[in-house]
């Protein structure tokens, strides 16, 4: 039995809704943000937005509103989900968690769900919650004087096609009043008001109505008392209504679609409006002393992301929530800047959605995939490069090539912060000193700077210890004078060394190990032994938690040239454990480490492999032997602490941080290349930093969260729709849409195929498509008997007068000298929804059929695509995937079908299909017999081919073997991994 599991690598980042209020405390100013199925609560502080809570909600959040009942000190939150559930939440100050005050199911047995999205609002006088969930029905949830919710009921609405509904602000003694904007069967738009009587559970005609408003009217903004009334927002006008036709005020605006609004003042005299191209407006209602609106003014403040929600926080600070680009925290200034804008962006919140397409590539050829996504819409369109790993926030950098060793030193043993950074080079030792937030070169008088340092560190007795090939020196940390020096004697030299706060172990000659005590300013030779084998590495790091570094060790690890590791007892140097590693690669670095209270011995080999063992601190017994590949070059292992937790840094051509989670060792790559040495460096100016040596220099920086996704944004200013990567050309090919406005204010779409460098993302070449021609699909493809790799684009001509595309093209490009050269094109009757390379040929899904194409020489001497065979009988062929001679087809309505190509007959035949009706959004092949699909109800499901069936009927059926509710719409599946491929964690 095969099992598949789903894990979320990146939480939802698109903002659907946002509200502000006093939710966590009576005096707290909170921003509450809904991101798909997650609720985020922030507190506004002088330093910015402080996260308070990030919690999942079981369902996609559809509506969100704060309200305060009579006598309450702080606001409650009412939310509904797309599956017609609702709840009222409050914040428990003591436990810092959400508490459910009420919940229920709003679903009705009959009724057609609204197409334009749920509407839920709370009466300003807190008498009821009103919801429009089904066409022709308005659901009311009464709220009593104590703030308790009563039994809900439905009221019949005459208007079937509702555009918007809002509660009006009225006096408390009046009945709750709603304003309904609706469209009639003739596509004319009107509005009406209704009063809701809770006692009779009925609607009564309200005080005012109007037949015939702007056809583009989409939004109602209720205006608080004492001004009152409502704003009706269209595409060309904004009108203030209050029931008196003589006092109606209308202003015109440039053609735009207002997508979001936010109230600035409590009295409703100023509003922020967000246009669909990201323009931010302020609307001011000018009124007299009697609060009668005399005029309205609309001004452009500047450009933001395309807003889906606008929340005014305080003192000109505004949150712009976006589903189309990055959300922003902005500040509004009274005076315009040099660009004519009143908007200053304080902070941006990365949003990957909506992701229309993606590809997984290994750009650095290090065995680790990166995801490149087509993200955003309109002007917020961008490519996003997502990679897993640990980033280094660079604080300082020095050009110092050739560093062979790196150690941190404190100016006193009990000092809290590091003062010096010692670098060892061939033939010399240098020291950097931190002071006044700068690193400067200095000399420690007691050190021998004319030779290469093998090891150094702080030792007990307030001394610094330096080990060179000639000797071991103890230097007073305060006086910087040599206290004592030890030499191996007999003309021998020191080849290897390792130490801790109390002991130093050195290797002299090729096989002799000497243990030295280095406490109280004295060097004492405790034991000397001959191992009888050549030694390649040693380690004497103490086991234990973060404070163990300032003590001694009871064990020593020694790596041998015969590919073995020995664990010796201290101070007797008797052998406790011997472990043969096998193979022909010697160990190059050893390290004792305690991670999550579990003791480990780590052994790095010269070829980039790492052995890990669990070690018993009492007996030195080794267990749970595992081997992983972390690089291709020798590694240097060292410990460091981050946020109070110990981790291990493996410096190599693919630097990696080794950490523990749930008692399991995990590996996360660092976003650097070719690190040779690493040392922790915790100084006053560079707290919790790492000093990292590469071939070219020294970098000091802080480390990101372990196992974090890093997202790089490549703004395009236009919307990317499809992407593919051609490795031979080191380039991405992207299909984009650029939307501009003509003089009449109409949207003009321009469609392009663009070539980008896969490292710099510089646009190398642009190919413009015809008028109305949309790029629907793209792939890379090789054809039989042709060594070149081509980029193939499928298009459709979306002429406004046609209900369905009647024509399209298949364009074959070759990348020559980093430019797109059109090699062949083929006109087709329909839209080319999908393309797939297939055994030296090309599969194309054109409307309801599949075509198998090959590239051949044309009669006129050029290249042309010719059809080998076709398969018909589908609704719309939206997705194609292949494996060998098998073809998986995803249909618009008819789920998935499995086809096979028969080379002998030159035909494509269907061999099985899913008999369920699913509206597909993505398909892929998991293995020879298992297929995965996503459909428009946010579900994933897997199908299996019945290869063992005994009848033809059973073999023709794809069996459903797995179903999973994901809760989000899938646009694309791609094989790949965000984590480094370690060649499998081997257990020898």
CSV table of C-alpha atoms in Angstrom, one decimal, residues 557-913:
chain,number,residue,atom,x,y,z
A,557,UNK,CA,38.0,11.5,19.7
A,558,UNK,CA,40.8,10.6,17.3
A,559,UNK,CA,40.4,10.0,13.6
A,560,UNK,CA,42.9,7.7,11.8
A,561,UNK,CA,44.3,7.4,8.3
A,562,UNK,CA,43.1,3.8,8.3
A,563,UNK,CA,39.5,5.1,8.1
A,564,UNK,CA,38.7,4.5,11.7
A,565,UNK,CA,37.6,6.6,14.7
A,566,UNK,CA,38.8,5.9,18.3
A,567,UNK,CA,37.2,7.3,21.4
A,568,UNK,CA,39.7,7.6,24.3
A,569,UNK,CA,39.1,8.1,28.0
A,570,UNK,CA,40.6,11.1,29.7
A,571,UNK,CA,43.0,11.5,31.3
A,572,UNK,CA,44.3,8.0,30.9
A,573,UNK,CA,44.0,8.0,27.0
A,574,UNK,CA,42.9,4.3,27.1
A,575,UNK,CA,40.7,3.3,24.1
A,576,UNK,CA,37.0,3.0,24.9
A,577,UNK,CA,35.5,2.5,21.5
A,578,UNK,CA,36.9,1.9,18.0
A,579,UNK,CA,34.7,2.4,14.9
A,580,UNK,CA,35.8,1.3,11.5
A,581,UNK,CA,34.2,3.7,8.9
A,582,UNK,CA,35.0,1.6,5.8
A,583,UNK,CA,35.7,2.9,2.4
A,584,UNK,CA,38.9,4.6,1.3
A,585,UNK,CA,38.4,8.2,2.5
A,586,UNK,CA,39.9,9.4,5.7
A,587,UNK,CA,38.1,11.4,8.4
A,588,UNK,CA,39.1,15.1,8.3
A,589,UNK,CA,37.0,16.6,11.2
A,590,UNK,CA,35.5,15.3,14.4
A,591,UNK,CA,33.1,16.9,16.9
A,592,UNK,CA,31.4,16.0,20.1
A,593,UNK,CA,28.0,17.8,20.3
A,594,UNK,CA,24.9,17.7,22.5
A,595,UNK,CA,21.7,18.6,20.6
A,596,UNK,CA,18.4,18.5,22.3
A,597,UNK,CA,20.0,16.8,25.3
A,598,UNK,CA,21.2,13.9,23.1
A,599,UNK,CA,25.0,13.4,22.8
A,600,UNK,CA,26.5,12.9,19.3
A,601,UNK,CA,29.9,12.2,17.8
A,602,UNK,CA,30.1,13.7,14.3
A,603,UNK,CA,32.7,12.6,11.8
A,604,UNK,CA,33.3,14.4,8.5
A,605,UNK,CA,35.2,12.7,5.7
A,606,UNK,CA,37.4,14.1,3.0
A,607,UNK,CA,34.8,13.6,0.3
A,608,UNK,CA,32.0,15.6,1.9
A,609,UNK,CA,30.2,12.7,3.6
A,610,UNK,CA,29.3,12.9,7.3
A,611,UNK,CA,28.9,10.1,9.8
A,612,UNK,CA,26.8,10.7,12.9
A,613,UNK,CA,26.7,8.5,16.0
A,614,UNK,CA,24.8,8.7,19.2
A,615,UNK,CA,27.4,8.3,22.0
A,616,UNK,CA,26.9,7.2,25.6
A,617,UNK,CA,28.6,9.7,27.9
A,618,UNK,CA,29.4,7.1,30.5
A,619,UNK,CA,30.7,4.2,28.3
A,620,UNK,CA,31.5,6.0,25.0
A,621,UNK,CA,29.4,3.3,23.2
A,622,UNK,CA,28.5,4.4,19.7
A,623,UNK,CA,25.1,3.7,18.2
A,624,UNK,CA,22.6,4.8,15.5
A,625,UNK,CA,25.3,5.1,12.9
A,626,UNK,CA,24.1,7.2,9.8
A,627,UNK,CA,25.8,8.6,6.8
A,628,UNK,CA,24.8,11.5,4.6
A,629,UNK,CA,26.4,13.5,1.8
A,630,UNK,CA,26.7,17.2,2.6
A,631,UNK,CA,29.1,18.2,-0.2
A,632,UNK,CA,32.0,17.1,-2.3
A,633,UNK,CA,35.0,18.7,-0.4
A,634,UNK,CA,36.5,18.1,3.1
A,635,UNK,CA,34.4,19.6,5.9
A,636,UNK,CA,35.3,21.5,9.1
A,637,UNK,CA,32.9,21.0,11.9
A,638,UNK,CA,32.3,23.6,14.7
A,639,UNK,CA,29.6,24.3,17.2
A,640,UNK,CA,27.6,27.5,17.7
A,641,UNK,CA,24.6,28.7,19.6
A,642,UNK,CA,21.6,30.5,18.2
A,643,UNK,CA,18.8,31.7,20.4
A,644,UNK,CA,20.0,29.6,23.3
A,645,UNK,CA,20.2,26.4,21.3
A,646,UNK,CA,23.3,24.6,20.2
A,647,UNK,CA,23.8,23.8,16.5
A,648,UNK,CA,26.7,22.5,14.4
A,649,UNK,CA,28.1,24.3,11.3
A,650,UNK,CA,29.7,22.1,8.6
A,651,UNK,CA,32.0,24.3,6.5
A,652,UNK,CA,32.5,23.0,3.0
A,653,UNK,CA,31.7,23.7,-0.6
A,654,UNK,CA,28.0,23.3,0.4
A,655,UNK,CA,28.0,24.8,3.9
A,656,UNK,CA,25.3,23.2,6.1
A,657,UNK,CA,23.9,23.7,9.6
A,658,UNK,CA,23.2,20.5,11.5
A,659,UNK,CA,20.4,20.8,14.1
A,660,UNK,CA,18.0,18.6,16.0
A,661,UNK,CA,14.3,18.5,15.9
A,662,UNK,CA,12.3,15.9,17.9
A,663,UNK,CA,15.5,14.1,18.6
A,664,UNK,CA,16.3,13.7,14.9
A,665,UNK,CA,19.3,15.2,13.2
A,666,UNK,CA,18.3,17.5,10.3
A,667,UNK,CA,20.4,19.4,7.8
A,668,UNK,CA,19.7,22.9,6.4
A,669,UNK,CA,22.0,24.4,3.8
A,670,UNK,CA,23.4,27.9,4.2
A,671,UNK,CA,23.0,30.4,1.4
A,672,UNK,CA,26.7,30.8,0.9
A,673,UNK,CA,29.3,29.0,-1.3
A,674,UNK,CA,32.6,27.4,-0.5
A,675,UNK,CA,33.0,28.2,3.3
A,676,UNK,CA,36.3,27.0,4.6
A,677,UNK,CA,36.1,27.9,8.4
A,678,UNK,CA,33.5,29.1,10.8
A,679,UNK,CA,33.7,30.5,14.4
A,680,UNK,CA,31.0,31.9,16.6
A,681,UNK,CA,31.6,35.6,17.3
A,682,UNK,CA,29.5,37.1,20.0
A,683,UNK,CA,30.7,40.6,20.6
A,684,UNK,CA,28.9,43.7,22.0
A,685,UNK,CA,28.5,45.1,18.5
A,686,UNK,CA,27.9,41.8,16.7
A,687,UNK,CA,25.8,39.8,19.1
A,688,UNK,CA,25.1,36.1,18.3
A,689,UNK,CA,27.0,36.4,15.1
A,690,UNK,CA,29.1,34.0,13.1
A,691,UNK,CA,32.5,34.7,11.6
A,692,UNK,CA,32.7,32.8,8.2
A,693,UNK,CA,35.8,32.4,6.1
A,694,UNK,CA,35.6,31.8,2.4
A,695,UNK,CA,38.3,31.5,-0.2
A,696,UNK,CA,38.1,35.2,-0.8
A,697,UNK,CA,37.5,36.8,2.6
A,698,UNK,CA,35.9,37.0,6.0
A,699,UNK,CA,32.2,37.7,6.6
A,700,UNK,CA,30.6,38.4,10.0
A,701,UNK,CA,26.8,38.1,10.1
A,702,UNK,CA,23.8,37.0,12.0
A,703,UNK,CA,22.0,33.8,11.1
A,704,UNK,CA,18.4,33.5,10.1
A,705,UNK,CA,15.9,31.1,11.6
A,706,UNK,CA,16.8,27.5,11.0
A,707,UNK,CA,14.9,25.8,8.2
A,708,UNK,CA,13.4,29.0,6.6
A,709,UNK,CA,12.3,29.7,3.1
A,710,UNK,CA,14.1,32.6,1.5
A,711,UNK,CA,12.1,34.4,-1.2
A,712,UNK,CA,13.8,36.6,-3.8
A,713,UNK,CA,11.5,38.9,-5.8
A,714,UNK,CA,12.1,39.9,-9.4
A,715,UNK,CA,9.5,42.6,-10.2
A,716,UNK,CA,8.3,42.6,-13.8
A,717,UNK,CA,5.7,45.3,-13.8
A,718,UNK,CA,3.5,42.9,-15.7
A,719,UNK,CA,1.8,39.7,-15.0
A,720,UNK,CA,3.7,36.4,-15.7
A,721,UNK,CA,1.5,33.5,-16.7
A,722,UNK,CA,3.7,30.6,-17.8
A,723,UNK,CA,7.3,29.7,-17.2
A,724,UNK,CA,9.9,27.1,-18.3
A,725,UNK,CA,13.6,26.7,-17.8
A,726,UNK,CA,16.1,25.8,-20.5
A,727,UNK,CA,19.2,24.5,-18.8
A,728,UNK,CA,21.5,24.5,-21.9
A,729,UNK,CA,20.8,28.2,-22.4
A,730,UNK,CA,20.8,29.0,-18.6
A,731,UNK,CA,17.6,31.0,-19.2
A,732,UNK,CA,14.0,31.2,-18.2
A,733,UNK,CA,11.3,31.7,-20.8
A,734,UNK,CA,8.2,33.5,-19.4
A,735,UNK,CA,4.9,34.4,-21.0
A,736,UNK,CA,3.6,37.7,-19.7
A,737,UNK,CA,0.6,40.1,-20.0
A,738,UNK,CA,1.0,43.8,-19.8
A,739,UNK,CA,-2.2,45.8,-19.1
A,740,UNK,CA,-2.2,49.5,-19.9
A,741,UNK,CA,-5.0,52.1,-20.2
A,742,UNK,CA,-5.9,53.8,-23.5
A,743,UNK,CA,-7.1,57.3,-23.8
A,744,UNK,CA,-10.7,56.3,-23.2
A,745,UNK,CA,-9.7,54.4,-20.0
A,746,UNK,CA,-10.2,51.0,-21.5
A,747,UNK,CA,-7.8,48.2,-20.5
A,748,UNK,CA,-5.4,47.2,-23.3
A,749,UNK,CA,-3.7,43.8,-23.0
A,750,UNK,CA,-0.2,43.2,-24.6
A,751,UNK,CA,1.1,39.6,-24.6
A,752,UNK,CA,4.8,38.7,-24.7
A,753,UNK,CA,7.2,35.8,-24.6
A,754,UNK,CA,10.3,37.0,-22.7
A,755,UNK,CA,13.7,35.4,-22.1
A,756,UNK,CA,15.5,36.0,-18.8
A,757,UNK,CA,19.0,35.1,-17.6
A,758,UNK,CA,18.6,32.4,-14.9
A,759,UNK,CA,21.2,34.1,-12.6
A,760,UNK,CA,20.7,37.8,-13.0
A,761,UNK,CA,17.1,37.7,-14.3
A,762,UNK,CA,18.1,40.3,-16.8
A,763,UNK,CA,15.6,40.4,-19.7
A,764,UNK,CA,17.6,39.2,-22.7
A,765,UNK,CA,14.9,39.3,-25.4
A,766,UNK,CA,11.2,39.9,-25.9
A,767,UNK,CA,8.9,38.4,-28.6
A,768,UNK,CA,5.6,40.2,-28.9
A,769,UNK,CA,2.5,38.2,-29.8
A,770,UNK,CA,-0.3,39.3,-32.0
A,771,UNK,CA,-3.3,41.4,-31.0
A,772,UNK,CA,-5.7,39.3,-28.9
A,773,UNK,CA,-3.2,36.4,-28.8
A,774,UNK,CA,-2.8,34.9,-25.4
A,775,UNK,CA,0.0,32.6,-24.4
A,776,UNK,CA,-1.7,29.5,-22.8
A,777,UNK,CA,1.2,27.1,-22.5
A,778,UNK,CA,5.0,26.7,-22.7
A,779,UNK,CA,7.5,23.9,-22.5
A,780,UNK,CA,11.0,22.9,-23.5
A,781,UNK,CA,11.3,20.2,-26.1
A,782,UNK,CA,13.8,18.2,-28.1
A,783,UNK,CA,12.9,16.5,-31.3
A,784,UNK,CA,14.2,13.2,-32.8
A,785,UNK,CA,17.4,13.5,-34.8
A,786,UNK,CA,17.8,17.1,-33.7
A,787,UNK,CA,20.4,18.0,-31.0
A,788,UNK,CA,18.9,21.4,-30.3
A,789,UNK,CA,16.6,22.1,-27.4
A,790,UNK,CA,13.5,24.3,-28.3
A,791,UNK,CA,11.1,26.4,-26.4
A,792,UNK,CA,7.5,25.8,-27.6
A,793,UNK,CA,4.7,28.2,-26.9
A,794,UNK,CA,1.0,27.5,-27.4
A,795,UNK,CA,-1.4,30.4,-27.9
A,796,UNK,CA,-5.1,31.3,-28.3
A,797,UNK,CA,-6.6,34.2,-30.1
A,798,UNK,CA,-9.1,35.5,-27.5
A,799,UNK,CA,-11.2,37.9,-29.7
A,800,UNK,CA,-13.8,39.6,-27.6
A,801,UNK,CA,-16.6,38.9,-30.1
A,802,UNK,CA,-16.0,35.1,-29.9
A,803,UNK,CA,-17.3,33.0,-27.0
A,804,UNK,CA,-14.5,30.5,-27.4
A,805,UNK,CA,-11.1,30.9,-29.1
A,806,UNK,CA,-11.4,29.6,-32.6
A,807,UNK,CA,-7.7,30.0,-33.6
A,808,UNK,CA,-4.3,29.6,-32.0
A,809,UNK,CA,-0.7,29.0,-32.8
A,810,UNK,CA,2.1,26.7,-31.8
A,811,UNK,CA,5.4,28.6,-31.9
A,812,UNK,CA,8.8,26.8,-31.8
A,813,UNK,CA,11.7,29.0,-30.7
A,814,UNK,CA,15.4,28.2,-30.6
A,815,UNK,CA,17.6,30.2,-28.2
A,816,UNK,CA,20.5,31.5,-30.3
A,817,UNK,CA,23.0,33.9,-28.9
A,818,UNK,CA,20.7,34.5,-25.9
A,819,UNK,CA,17.8,35.6,-28.2
A,820,UNK,CA,14.6,33.9,-29.2
A,821,UNK,CA,14.6,32.8,-32.8
A,822,UNK,CA,11.3,31.6,-34.3
A,823,UNK,CA,12.1,28.3,-36.1
A,824,UNK,CA,8.6,27.1,-36.9
A,825,UNK,CA,4.9,27.9,-36.3
A,826,UNK,CA,1.7,26.1,-36.8
A,827,UNK,CA,-1.8,27.6,-37.0
A,828,UNK,CA,-4.4,25.5,-35.2
A,829,UNK,CA,-8.2,25.6,-34.9
A,830,UNK,CA,-8.6,26.4,-31.2
A,831,UNK,CA,-6.6,27.2,-28.1
A,832,UNK,CA,-3.4,25.3,-27.3
A,833,UNK,CA,-4.1,24.8,-23.6
A,834,UNK,CA,-1.2,22.5,-22.9
A,835,UNK,CA,2.1,21.3,-24.4
A,836,UNK,CA,4.3,18.4,-23.3
A,837,UNK,CA,7.5,17.0,-24.7
A,838,UNK,CA,7.0,13.3,-25.6
A,839,UNK,CA,9.7,10.9,-26.7
A,840,UNK,CA,11.3,13.2,-29.3
A,841,UNK,CA,7.9,14.6,-30.3
A,842,UNK,CA,5.4,17.2,-29.0
A,843,UNK,CA,2.0,16.6,-27.5
A,844,UNK,CA,-0.4,19.5,-27.8
A,845,UNK,CA,-3.9,19.8,-26.2
A,846,UNK,CA,-5.9,21.9,-28.7
A,847,UNK,CA,-9.5,22.5,-27.5
A,848,UNK,CA,-11.1,19.0,-27.3
A,849,UNK,CA,-8.3,16.9,-29.0
A,850,UNK,CA,-4.7,15.8,-28.5
A,851,UNK,CA,-2.3,16.2,-31.4
A,852,UNK,CA,1.1,14.4,-31.6
A,853,UNK,CA,3.5,16.6,-33.6
A,854,UNK,CA,7.0,16.2,-35.0
A,855,UNK,CA,9.4,18.8,-36.4
A,856,UNK,CA,10.4,18.2,-40.0
A,857,UNK,CA,11.9,19.9,-43.0
A,858,UNK,CA,9.3,21.9,-44.9
A,859,UNK,CA,8.8,22.0,-48.6
A,860,UNK,CA,10.1,25.5,-48.8
A,861,UNK,CA,13.3,24.6,-46.9
A,862,UNK,CA,12.2,25.8,-43.5
A,863,UNK,CA,11.1,23.8,-40.5
A,864,UNK,CA,7.5,22.9,-39.9
A,865,UNK,CA,5.4,21.0,-37.3
A,866,UNK,CA,3.4,18.1,-38.8
A,867,UNK,CA,0.8,16.0,-37.2
A,868,UNK,CA,1.5,12.3,-36.7
A,869,UNK,CA,-1.8,11.4,-35.0
A,870,UNK,CA,-4.6,12.8,-32.9
A,871,UNK,CA,-7.0,11.7,-30.2
A,872,UNK,CA,-10.5,13.2,-29.9
A,873,UNK,CA,-13.5,12.9,-27.7
A,874,UNK,CA,-12.8,15.2,-24.8
A,875,UNK,CA,-14.5,18.4,-23.5
A,876,UNK,CA,-11.4,20.6,-23.2
A,877,UNK,CA,-7.8,19.1,-22.9
A,878,UNK,CA,-6.4,21.4,-20.2
A,879,UNK,CA,-3.4,19.3,-18.9
A,880,UNK,CA,-1.1,16.7,-20.2
A,881,UNK,CA,1.7,14.7,-18.5
A,882,UNK,CA,3.7,11.7,-19.8
A,883,UNK,CA,5.8,8.8,-18.5
A,884,UNK,CA,7.3,6.5,-21.1
A,885,UNK,CA,4.6,5.8,-23.7
A,886,UNK,CA,1.7,6.7,-21.2
A,887,UNK,CA,-0.1,10.0,-21.4
A,888,UNK,CA,-2.2,11.4,-18.5
A,889,UNK,CA,-4.9,13.8,-19.6
A,890,UNK,CA,-6.7,16.3,-17.4
A,891,UNK,CA,-10.1,17.4,-18.8
A,892,UNK,CA,-12.1,20.5,-18.0
A,893,UNK,CA,-15.1,18.4,-16.6
A,894,UNK,CA,-14.3,14.7,-17.1
A,895,UNK,CA,-11.5,14.2,-14.6
A,896,UNK,CA,-8.5,12.3,-15.8
A,897,UNK,CA,-7.9,9.8,-18.6
A,898,UNK,CA,-4.9,7.5,-19.2
A,899,UNK,CA,-3.8,7.1,-22.8
A,900,UNK,CA,-1.0,5.2,-24.5
A,901,UNK,CA,1.0,5.8,-27.6
A,902,UNK,CA,1.6,2.8,-29.9
A,903,UNK,CA,4.7,3.5,-32.0
A,904,UNK,CA,4.1,0.6,-34.4
A,905,UNK,CA,0.6,1.8,-35.3
A,906,UNK,CA,1.4,5.5,-34.8
A,907,UNK,CA,-1.8,5.9,-32.8
A,908,UNK,CA,-2.8,7.3,-29.4
A,909,UNK,CA,-5.5,5.1,-27.6
A,910,UNK,CA,-7.3,5.5,-24.3
A,911,UNK,CA,-6.8,2.6,-21.9
A,912,UNK,CA,-8.5,3.9,-18.8
A,913,UNK,CA,-10.3,6.9,-17.3
